[in-house]
XYZ file of C-alpha atoms in Angstrom:
664
model
C -11.864 45.608 -85.117
C -13.335 42.172 -85.024
C -11.540 38.950 -84.091
C -9.666 37.775 -87.072
C -10.547 34.533 -88.872
C -8.082 31.573 -88.960
C -5.468 32.266 -91.472
C -6.414 29.142 -93.543
C -8.651 26.054 -93.672
C -5.920 24.109 -92.194
C -6.288 26.085 -88.660
C -8.371 24.274 -86.068
C -12.124 25.095 -86.279
C -13.540 26.974 -83.467
C -16.030 24.340 -82.239
C -13.858 21.483 -82.895
C -12.896 19.527 -79.865
C -10.633 16.915 -81.096
C -7.251 17.815 -82.377
C -6.668 16.215 -85.798
C -3.676 14.109 -86.421
C -0.666 16.097 -87.589
C 0.422 15.416 -91.430
C 3.718 16.325 -92.662
C 4.429 16.877 -96.266
C 6.581 14.422 -97.768
C 7.963 14.694 -101.422
C 5.329 16.271 -103.601
C 2.470 15.100 -101.558
C 1.598 14.835 -97.798
C 0.136 12.205 -95.561
C 0.248 10.814 -92.254
C 3.687 9.782 -91.047
C 4.170 6.151 -90.056
C 4.794 5.821 -86.271
C 8.255 4.350 -86.512
C 9.283 6.939 -88.981
C 8.043 9.694 -86.790
C 10.085 8.426 -83.793
C 13.085 8.045 -85.902
C 12.656 11.359 -87.513
C 12.186 13.136 -84.088
C 15.085 11.290 -82.590
C 17.467 12.286 -85.544
C 16.098 16.040 -85.451
C 16.969 15.964 -81.733
C 20.659 14.687 -82.465
C 20.902 17.452 -85.037
C 20.716 20.107 -82.316
C 24.197 19.373 -81.444
C 27.296 19.998 -83.607
C 28.023 16.357 -83.111
C 26.436 13.146 -81.696
C 25.948 13.659 -77.826
C 28.214 11.597 -75.719
C 26.460 8.756 -73.508
C 26.518 10.638 -70.433
C 24.972 13.923 -71.910
C 21.436 14.973 -71.090
C 20.386 14.707 -74.477
C 21.713 11.176 -74.579
C 19.725 10.581 -71.577
C 16.445 11.859 -73.029
C 16.938 9.840 -76.105
C 17.684 6.431 -74.304
C 14.506 6.860 -71.751
C 10.957 6.043 -72.481
C 9.241 8.616 -74.917
C 7.277 10.033 -71.978
C 10.389 11.447 -70.344
C 9.894 14.938 -68.903
C 12.188 17.775 -70.323
C 15.017 18.855 -67.871
C 14.904 22.589 -68.440
C 11.387 23.563 -69.762
C 9.378 21.504 -67.150
C 8.491 22.826 -63.787
C 10.551 20.502 -61.850
C 12.665 23.366 -60.978
C 9.823 25.142 -59.763
C 9.051 22.319 -57.319
C 12.543 22.546 -55.900
C 12.220 26.273 -55.236
C 8.996 25.634 -53.542
C 10.105 22.625 -51.785
C 6.826 20.821 -52.698
C 5.953 17.899 -54.791
C 2.193 17.419 -55.804
C 0.772 14.205 -54.389
C -1.376 11.861 -56.133
C -4.633 13.463 -55.385
C -3.430 16.807 -56.771
C -1.988 15.225 -59.875
C -5.131 13.389 -60.379
C -7.148 16.472 -60.138
C -5.094 18.288 -62.607
C -5.400 15.482 -65.223
C -8.901 14.581 -64.625
C -10.522 18.143 -64.276
C -8.412 19.389 -67.350
C -8.137 16.181 -69.577
C -6.372 18.043 -72.242
C -4.766 21.380 -72.108
C -5.261 21.926 -75.830
C -8.838 20.795 -75.948
C -10.026 23.392 -73.340
C -8.517 26.331 -75.283
C -9.260 25.213 -78.894
C -12.434 27.014 -79.304
C -11.615 30.703 -78.561
C -7.919 30.865 -77.737
C -5.750 32.858 -80.049
C -2.725 31.467 -78.404
C -3.609 27.773 -79.212
C -4.726 28.745 -82.793
C -1.599 30.286 -83.296
C 0.943 27.876 -82.149
C -1.207 24.533 -83.292
C -1.198 25.717 -86.872
C 1.355 23.797 -89.008
C 2.510 25.987 -92.094
C 3.704 24.114 -95.209
C 6.823 24.712 -97.239
C 4.732 26.260 -99.862
C 3.568 28.800 -97.471
C 6.990 29.672 -96.202
C 8.103 30.242 -99.756
C 5.103 32.602 -100.325
C 6.049 34.431 -97.174
C 9.616 34.870 -98.492
C 8.719 36.147 -101.807
C 5.824 38.483 -101.028
C 6.324 42.017 -100.726
C 4.818 43.933 -97.935
C 1.520 45.143 -99.671
C -1.073 46.327 -97.070
C -4.368 45.320 -98.649
C -7.004 46.502 -96.221
C -7.440 49.315 -93.576
C -9.591 50.004 -90.500
C -9.916 53.079 -88.403
C -7.797 53.324 -85.165
C -10.665 54.378 -83.008
C -8.589 55.314 -80.128
C -5.858 57.207 -82.015
C -6.933 60.463 -83.742
C -6.499 60.779 -87.624
C -5.225 57.339 -87.714
C -5.819 53.930 -89.336
C -4.403 50.275 -89.200
C -3.379 48.944 -92.539
C -2.562 45.280 -92.851
C -2.124 41.924 -94.553
C -3.882 38.782 -94.239
C -7.427 38.415 -93.106
C -9.106 41.907 -92.554
C -10.036 42.690 -89.018
C -13.492 43.932 -88.937
C -14.824 46.696 -86.490
C -13.520 47.188 -82.990
C -10.988 44.729 -82.270
C -11.862 44.055 -78.662
C -11.782 40.674 -76.923
C -12.593 41.816 -73.433
C -9.766 39.630 -72.164
C -12.159 36.636 -72.791
C -9.120 34.517 -73.586
C -7.341 35.394 -70.428
C -7.783 32.811 -67.479
C -8.134 32.554 -63.773
C -5.788 34.578 -61.497
C -4.486 36.580 -64.361
C -7.836 38.002 -65.413
C -8.909 38.721 -61.883
C -5.593 40.365 -60.929
C -5.839 42.684 -63.876
C -9.493 43.650 -63.119
C -8.447 44.500 -59.652
C -5.169 46.229 -60.455
C -6.295 48.217 -63.493
C -9.892 48.634 -62.408
C -11.582 51.505 -64.632
C -8.235 51.709 -66.705
C -8.660 48.253 -68.057
C -11.021 49.232 -70.808
C -8.528 51.814 -72.316
C -5.860 48.861 -72.423
C -8.143 46.534 -74.464
C -7.869 47.749 -77.951
C -3.995 47.347 -78.249
C -4.125 44.194 -75.969
C -6.540 42.489 -78.285
C -4.540 43.573 -81.348
C -1.471 42.111 -79.770
C -3.473 38.985 -79.089
C -4.090 38.519 -82.792
C -0.369 37.346 -82.855
C 0.152 39.439 -85.978
C 3.374 41.569 -86.475
C 2.587 45.124 -85.359
C 4.373 48.387 -86.165
C 3.032 51.347 -84.087
C 5.207 54.350 -85.067
C 3.149 57.251 -83.624
C 3.087 56.434 -79.986
C 3.354 59.392 -77.830
C 6.005 58.651 -75.428
C 6.004 59.359 -71.885
C 8.498 62.085 -71.942
C 6.473 64.359 -74.122
C 3.552 66.552 -72.788
C 0.402 64.515 -72.461
C 2.191 61.251 -73.423
C 2.508 59.683 -70.072
C -1.010 58.241 -69.904
C -0.892 57.002 -73.682
C 2.571 55.520 -73.256
C 1.458 53.661 -70.063
C -1.607 52.295 -71.674
C 0.365 50.927 -74.725
C 3.117 49.402 -72.182
C 0.341 47.800 -70.095
C -1.163 46.253 -73.160
C 1.971 44.522 -74.470
C 2.906 43.418 -70.794
C -0.423 41.705 -70.495
C 0.189 39.977 -73.739
C 3.459 38.747 -72.781
C 2.224 37.644 -69.415
C -0.901 35.911 -70.994
C 1.422 34.046 -73.575
C 3.912 32.944 -70.832
C 0.890 31.726 -68.565
C -0.532 29.699 -71.485
C 2.691 27.969 -72.355
C 3.663 27.293 -68.712
C 0.140 25.988 -68.033
C 0.391 23.442 -70.970
C 3.753 22.183 -69.905
C 2.860 21.801 -66.254
C -0.218 19.746 -67.093
C 1.504 17.545 -69.549
C 4.239 17.096 -66.840
C 1.575 16.085 -64.415
C 0.082 13.618 -66.845
C 3.434 12.049 -67.431
C 4.285 11.810 -63.767
C 0.908 9.878 -63.180
C 1.733 7.415 -66.240
C 5.489 7.206 -66.856
C 4.933 4.754 -69.388
C 2.828 6.672 -71.504
C 3.766 6.934 -75.292
C 3.578 10.439 -76.469
C 4.435 9.989 -79.981
C 0.950 9.781 -81.204
C -0.558 12.393 -79.123
C 0.216 15.782 -80.391
C -1.058 17.567 -77.311
C 2.397 16.814 -75.853
C 4.156 19.002 -78.448
C 4.390 21.884 -76.150
C 8.043 23.163 -76.168
C 10.709 24.870 -78.114
C 14.448 24.256 -78.083
C 14.895 26.553 -75.039
C 12.499 28.068 -72.377
C 12.702 31.757 -72.927
C 9.729 32.930 -74.982
C 9.579 36.719 -74.804
C 12.164 39.300 -75.623
C 11.828 43.043 -74.529
C 14.329 45.111 -76.283
C 14.768 48.627 -74.577
C 17.180 51.584 -74.933
C 17.983 52.810 -71.316
C 18.203 51.252 -68.151
C 15.677 53.869 -66.729
C 13.000 52.507 -69.422
C 13.806 49.061 -68.584
C 13.271 49.701 -64.863
C 9.902 51.389 -65.609
C 8.876 48.341 -67.804
C 9.841 45.613 -65.163
C 8.430 47.391 -62.344
C 5.013 47.462 -64.304
C 5.559 43.923 -65.164
C 5.737 43.017 -61.489
C 2.615 44.893 -60.686
C 0.641 43.089 -63.391
C 1.876 39.509 -62.406
C -0.615 37.847 -60.084
C 2.161 36.743 -57.701
C 3.421 37.581 -54.347
C 5.227 40.961 -54.948
C 6.660 41.076 -51.419
C 10.381 42.319 -51.787
C 10.382 41.713 -55.436
C 10.637 45.409 -56.438
C 13.202 46.027 -53.620
C 15.294 43.276 -54.641
C 15.202 44.444 -58.247
C 16.148 47.898 -57.368
C 18.819 46.528 -55.244
C 20.571 44.734 -58.195
C 19.404 47.104 -60.938
C 19.784 50.566 -59.175
C 17.793 53.033 -57.300
C 14.326 53.944 -58.642
C 15.501 57.574 -59.430
C 14.089 57.752 -62.902
C 10.464 57.937 -62.088
C 10.548 61.794 -61.316
C 7.251 63.474 -61.530
C 8.754 66.949 -61.619
C 12.261 66.751 -63.060
C 14.926 69.149 -61.697
C 14.434 72.470 -63.642
C 16.979 73.266 -66.232
C 17.385 75.295 -69.453
C 16.859 72.037 -71.256
C 13.368 71.248 -72.884
C 11.043 69.394 -70.521
C 10.885 66.162 -72.611
C 14.723 66.087 -72.340
C 14.687 66.387 -68.635
C 12.162 63.603 -68.393
C 13.826 61.160 -70.832
C 17.274 61.466 -69.298
C 16.131 61.892 -65.783
C 17.309 58.427 -64.611
C 19.898 56.052 -65.260
C 20.890 56.376 -69.088
C 23.147 53.327 -69.023
C 22.438 51.443 -72.443
C 23.977 48.172 -71.542
C 21.768 45.681 -69.471
C 20.697 42.040 -69.907
C 18.983 39.676 -67.626
C 16.404 37.005 -67.296
C 12.898 36.721 -65.588
C 11.485 33.421 -64.532
C 7.981 32.619 -63.451
C 7.198 29.658 -61.164
C 3.885 28.643 -59.451
C 4.316 31.001 -56.736
C 6.928 33.428 -57.535
C 8.648 35.744 -60.097
C 12.453 35.261 -60.111
C 14.460 38.151 -61.380
C 18.132 37.895 -62.728
C 17.559 34.192 -63.337
C 19.798 31.907 -65.743
C 18.849 32.672 -69.185
C 18.033 29.000 -70.048
C 15.493 28.887 -67.140
C 14.051 32.230 -67.810
C 10.669 32.974 -69.512
C 11.429 36.648 -70.442
C 14.770 38.190 -71.466
C 15.172 42.097 -70.876
C 17.852 43.611 -72.776
C 19.402 46.628 -74.481
C 20.625 45.918 -78.141
C 24.036 46.763 -77.281
C 24.269 44.191 -74.327
C 22.542 41.784 -76.392
C 24.971 41.974 -79.541
C 27.943 42.035 -77.177
C 26.569 38.577 -75.738
C 25.996 37.242 -79.215
C 29.467 37.982 -80.162
C 31.038 36.946 -77.176
C 32.578 40.260 -76.103
C 33.376 40.774 -72.383
C 32.850 44.007 -70.571
C 36.354 45.223 -71.559
C 35.314 45.066 -75.233
C 37.544 41.976 -75.932
C 36.485 38.600 -77.264
C 37.147 35.954 -74.627
C 38.369 32.521 -75.472
C 35.153 30.835 -74.122
C 32.631 29.681 -76.610
C 29.773 32.118 -77.825
C 26.455 31.173 -76.336
C 23.138 32.734 -77.519
C 21.055 29.611 -77.941
C 18.602 30.987 -75.477
C 17.260 33.459 -78.326
C 16.361 30.236 -80.436
C 12.697 29.955 -79.145
C 11.671 33.462 -78.651
C 8.164 33.770 -79.842
C 7.230 37.444 -79.067
C 9.748 40.529 -79.456
C 8.688 43.677 -78.206
C 10.999 46.684 -79.277
C 9.777 49.710 -77.215
C 11.091 53.323 -77.821
C 12.750 52.271 -81.312
C 13.197 55.966 -81.938
C 15.671 56.242 -79.104
C 17.429 53.119 -80.056
C 17.946 54.602 -83.461
C 19.880 57.384 -82.035
C 22.136 54.779 -80.307
C 23.031 52.206 -83.008
C 20.275 50.791 -85.188
C 22.712 48.054 -86.669
C 22.801 46.479 -83.119
C 19.010 45.931 -83.230
C 19.191 44.573 -86.847
C 21.964 42.132 -85.894
C 20.067 40.877 -83.024
C 17.005 40.175 -85.091
C 19.335 38.290 -87.637
C 20.136 35.894 -84.751
C 16.729 35.315 -83.506
C 15.103 31.697 -83.966
C 18.335 30.167 -85.334
C 19.017 26.472 -84.789
C 20.767 26.096 -81.416
C 24.375 24.942 -81.535
C 23.835 22.273 -78.702
C 20.996 20.699 -76.658
C 19.991 22.442 -73.523
C 18.191 19.589 -71.501
C 15.156 19.670 -73.775
C 12.858 16.567 -74.319
C 13.118 16.335 -78.104
C 9.846 14.278 -78.199
C 7.899 17.406 -76.973
C 9.414 20.160 -79.272
C 6.879 21.566 -81.415
C 7.104 20.519 -85.203
C 7.594 24.032 -86.624
C 10.769 24.375 -84.444
C 12.003 21.149 -85.977
C 11.227 22.443 -89.344
C 13.106 25.656 -88.764
C 9.998 27.611 -89.245
C 10.138 29.265 -85.775
C 10.616 32.911 -87.287
C 7.595 32.553 -89.099
C 5.753 32.197 -85.827
C 7.382 34.906 -83.945
C 5.380 38.040 -83.435
C 7.320 41.368 -83.428
C 5.727 44.388 -81.803
C 7.642 47.535 -82.883
C 6.877 50.767 -81.057
C 8.277 54.275 -81.830
C 7.183 57.880 -81.690
C 7.946 58.199 -85.339
C 8.593 56.075 -88.499
C 11.847 55.831 -90.397
C 13.132 53.983 -93.481
C 15.384 51.796 -91.070
C 12.189 50.817 -89.184
C 10.329 50.057 -92.492
C 13.179 47.968 -93.650
C 13.316 45.917 -90.443
C 9.750 45.419 -90.400
C 9.332 44.280 -93.952
C 12.524 42.245 -94.361
C 12.882 40.523 -90.898
C 9.356 40.179 -89.561
C 7.705 37.249 -91.595
C 5.027 36.257 -89.304
C 2.447 33.900 -91.087
C -0.372 35.504 -89.197
C 0.428 38.908 -91.255
C 1.147 42.392 -90.305
C -0.723 45.470 -89.242
C 0.854 49.010 -89.263
C -0.373 52.517 -88.070
C -0.724 55.275 -90.644
C -1.261 58.690 -89.373
C -2.318 61.952 -90.922
C 0.057 64.812 -89.394
C -0.780 68.411 -89.168
C 3.072 69.308 -88.956
C 4.970 71.536 -86.452
C 5.374 74.875 -88.294
C 2.906 76.580 -86.053
C 5.287 76.094 -83.102
C 7.824 78.505 -84.675
C 7.742 81.689 -82.554
C 8.271 84.265 -85.102
C 7.878 84.998 -88.736
C 10.832 83.421 -90.624
C 10.771 82.420 -94.338
C 11.643 78.933 -94.765
C 12.782 77.925 -98.283
C 12.493 74.319 -99.145
C 14.490 73.206 -102.212
C 13.908 69.831 -103.848
C 16.636 67.879 -105.460
C 16.234 65.076 -107.674
C 17.143 61.396 -106.609
C 15.813 58.316 -108.423
C 16.284 55.749 -105.819
C 17.178 55.303 -102.207
C 20.747 54.171 -103.094
C 21.171 57.589 -104.895
C 19.780 59.905 -102.543
C 22.743 60.507 -100.297
C 24.955 61.474 -103.295
C 22.292 63.483 -104.887
C 21.955 65.464 -101.651
C 25.821 65.891 -101.399
C 26.057 67.169 -105.004
C 23.247 69.533 -104.532
C 25.122 71.131 -101.429
C 28.627 71.067 -103.046
C 27.586 72.457 -106.505
C 24.575 74.764 -105.847
C 24.770 75.789 -102.075
C 28.299 76.001 -100.924
C 29.567 78.224 -103.532
C 27.013 80.818 -102.590
C 28.071 80.596 -98.987
C 31.695 80.812 -100.224
C 31.380 84.136 -101.950
C 28.913 85.655 -99.523
C 30.107 88.051 -96.915
C 27.330 86.450 -94.556
C 28.609 84.400 -91.798
C 27.228 82.438 -88.929
C 25.647 79.573 -91.010
C 24.279 76.720 -88.875
C 24.495 73.770 -90.917
C 22.356 70.910 -89.541
C 22.643 67.220 -90.634
C 20.715 64.102 -89.477
C 23.042 61.264 -89.729
C 26.618 60.478 -88.654
C 27.453 59.437 -92.225
C 26.508 62.959 -93.500
C 28.295 64.589 -90.633
C 31.546 62.843 -91.591
C 30.972 63.471 -95.308
C 30.314 67.220 -94.943
C 33.170 67.752 -92.401
C 35.651 66.279 -94.934
C 34.300 68.296 -97.814
C 34.633 71.414 -95.532
C 38.266 70.545 -94.566
C 39.128 69.970 -98.275
C 37.785 73.474 -99.157
C 39.699 75.022 -96.040
C 36.438 76.399 -95.187
C 36.031 78.568 -91.753
C 34.027 76.155 -89.903
C 33.796 74.553 -86.323
C 31.661 71.347 -85.404
C 29.426 69.668 -82.860
C 29.121 66.046 -83.215
C 28.257 63.035 -80.879
C 31.987 62.328 -80.588
C 33.190 66.007 -80.011
C 34.638 66.530 -76.651
C 33.018 69.040 -74.135
C 35.883 71.388 -74.264
C 35.764 71.601 -78.153
C 31.824 71.824 -78.014
C 32.427 74.951 -75.780
C 35.130 76.463 -77.975
C 33.058 75.900 -81.131
C 29.750 77.476 -79.569
C 31.893 80.549 -78.520
C 33.832 80.923 -81.951
C 30.509 80.686 -83.795
C 28.637 83.205 -81.449
C 31.494 85.695 -81.844
C 31.696 85.223 -85.549
C 35.144 83.778 -85.691
C 33.913 80.729 -87.556
C 31.661 81.106 -90.481
C 29.964 77.761 -90.442
C 28.815 75.454 -87.484
C 28.313 71.933 -88.615
C 25.742 70.297 -86.166
C 24.366 66.727 -86.030
C 20.984 65.598 -84.881
C 22.321 62.886 -82.419
C 24.360 65.504 -80.696
C 21.355 67.658 -80.294
C 19.348 64.693 -79.087
C 21.717 64.034 -76.198
C 22.506 67.601 -75.431
C 19.815 69.852 -76.851
C 22.094 72.633 -77.119
C 20.812 76.175 -77.953
C 23.028 77.605 -80.577
C 23.249 81.307 -80.300
C 24.318 83.725 -83.045
C 23.013 81.808 -86.119
C 21.679 84.129 -89.007
C 21.239 81.496 -91.603
C 19.914 78.058 -90.763
C 20.655 75.366 -93.430
C 18.904 71.786 -92.814
C 21.084 69.615 -94.994
C 18.640 66.763 -94.084
C 15.562 66.883 -92.076
C 15.485 65.664 -88.419
C 13.674 62.596 -87.712
C 12.239 63.984 -84.566
C 9.587 66.688 -85.612
C 10.115 68.374 -82.314
C 13.644 69.478 -83.430
C 12.506 71.436 -86.452
C 10.987 74.290 -84.532
C 13.691 74.207 -82.024
C 16.336 74.677 -84.756
C 14.254 77.470 -86.469
C 13.875 79.263 -83.192
C 17.684 79.598 -82.695
C 17.326 82.360 -85.403
C 15.374 84.490 -82.911
C 18.425 86.999 -82.212
C 19.020 87.551 -85.879
C 17.283 90.385 -87.683
C 17.986 88.900 -91.176
C 17.183 85.348 -90.499
C 17.096 82.842 -93.291
C 16.229 79.092 -93.178
C 16.919 76.707 -96.272
C 15.826 73.102 -96.238
C 16.864 70.535 -98.752
C 14.626 67.480 -99.446
C 13.908 64.752 -102.042
C 10.758 62.899 -102.845
C 12.190 60.055 -100.748
C 11.977 62.301 -97.668
C 8.372 62.057 -97.419
C 8.056 60.406 -93.974
C 10.103 63.223 -92.329
C 8.481 65.818 -94.468
C 4.824 65.029 -93.555
C 5.782 65.321 -89.847
C 7.148 68.695 -90.128
C 4.866 70.464 -92.753
C 1.854 68.301 -92.582
C 0.631 65.383 -94.601
C -1.164 67.363 -97.308
C 1.547 70.023 -97.779
C 4.196 67.262 -97.994
C 2.211 65.440 -100.889
C 2.196 68.825 -102.669
C 5.902 69.345 -102.206
C 6.839 65.894 -103.626
C 4.251 65.869 -106.368
C 4.661 69.420 -107.689
C 6.352 70.356 -110.840
C 8.077 73.125 -109.069
C 11.102 72.488 -106.895
C 11.331 75.663 -104.656
C 8.669 76.292 -102.103
C 8.470 78.804 -99.160
C 6.701 78.798 -95.838
C 6.402 81.655 -93.533
């Protein structure tokens, strides 16, 4: 895929070496802003960061009262110098300035980072982004992913989209070439796609815990880590060079020089959202390896604070569980963690203060508790809520989103709603150097979201379409599936029954009515027992449980909140035929992978999101001589259906005039 063109004519031309003066729309038209009005507006914008005017002694008050060339307190690298106990001398400062006169000028011709952050979108473009529906207008083959293609919005990407890390500079590029060696080329396709700064939804990523997935997953992880490191390196480089200029000329007036607009409200720029501590450890250890800094004692320090490295087990302990279950849950399955990572000139500091960090690594649960001001005991403390460190996030990576879906998708959605909000107070930022699109409250239109999952769901589509509004556009992977019916170990008739639902808001009620009126009466009058009833969501689980109770049905249940004692009792009762129906949820299967014995009739009330679960469920009928399988679906279940029966078969099932289909 070729390198994307600038999003509009207003983007800086590739050969242009002089940055045009920024214009700001005013009323119906736009034009250059007078110097005094610009100074007054930026000062007022800076004051507006706090809930009230800053007191004379506050850091914001100090910034506003100094010369316009003052250096920001938090986002400059003054703290780096303190860490390293060195202050650059005059010769070093002059070299930084004279050899690299303008941090923006050097990158303008080819750097996608500069092109992205220097573009100023208008209010009209923002309104268009809010109104547009996510209609993908072009497609290109995904050359490294079988039977897949990228579809997207915005400028079409032509051909193989490989930049050969040409936009990466110095030590970072050299370190990757040495560390990755012959593996580097396999990382470049997805790295270059990330470097386009578009929103990306890759929902067919083979995870490390599935057979053959380790290499693919590691390649994708390396790619987004490389992109995050490059983004942080570019950001820090500009700030450091501008700081050096201001130290050499403290009286310099920066109001008419747009190259000094290099910061956000706060320092953190990258957010990694991950489901489990073991996965977070895997990501951070690789991040350390890809960072061109001294790695001495960093991994040991990380493991000392974050836990032992018991998750990277090449050969997990043998059990009666599937191999992918053993690999996924081999390490620390804690789903509550939140810490910062800070880069300085010579070091990588783990567990740094959020407001001095460059990267935030978190689980959705821990982050939403931080946002809501909830302490470790689940209570809301009296202290003020503090999540302003999310105000200037420019890259969000959600990895293993399918595992997060099994935890609580609402937490992830709530976190996204809090990103790029106007901070409630100042945090030592030099308001004279804040990028204009932060002051315009347009930061969320510049934020890049990279969503990675092993499968796609309507919830992921809703988040990607509704809360990811990057002005650069979006790309999404579309894959043709062959299905998993071939993994069923014996011949078993699988009857697919389609029910009608006109909209997504009606599908739950329509499914429930179909079960209550057409399926359950047959179970009730039949002498047949041992019906395994599988549901995919907690809402469906509660609804069916309440219905069976109201009917005084002979049933037992296994859900995610069922105690171990009740689970053992339910499995025994069902196997011995003492209970006619066993209600079983997908989330419970995900966390325990029970093999339910004694089932004669499997009813799949709603298809599992994970395609691997379907053959596992059907294979539970192996001990029955009169095995039956019944599956309910609607036309709105196409995403799940195609992963199980295959793309072409799924299209026939949802488009046919018939409503009953049989697979053997």
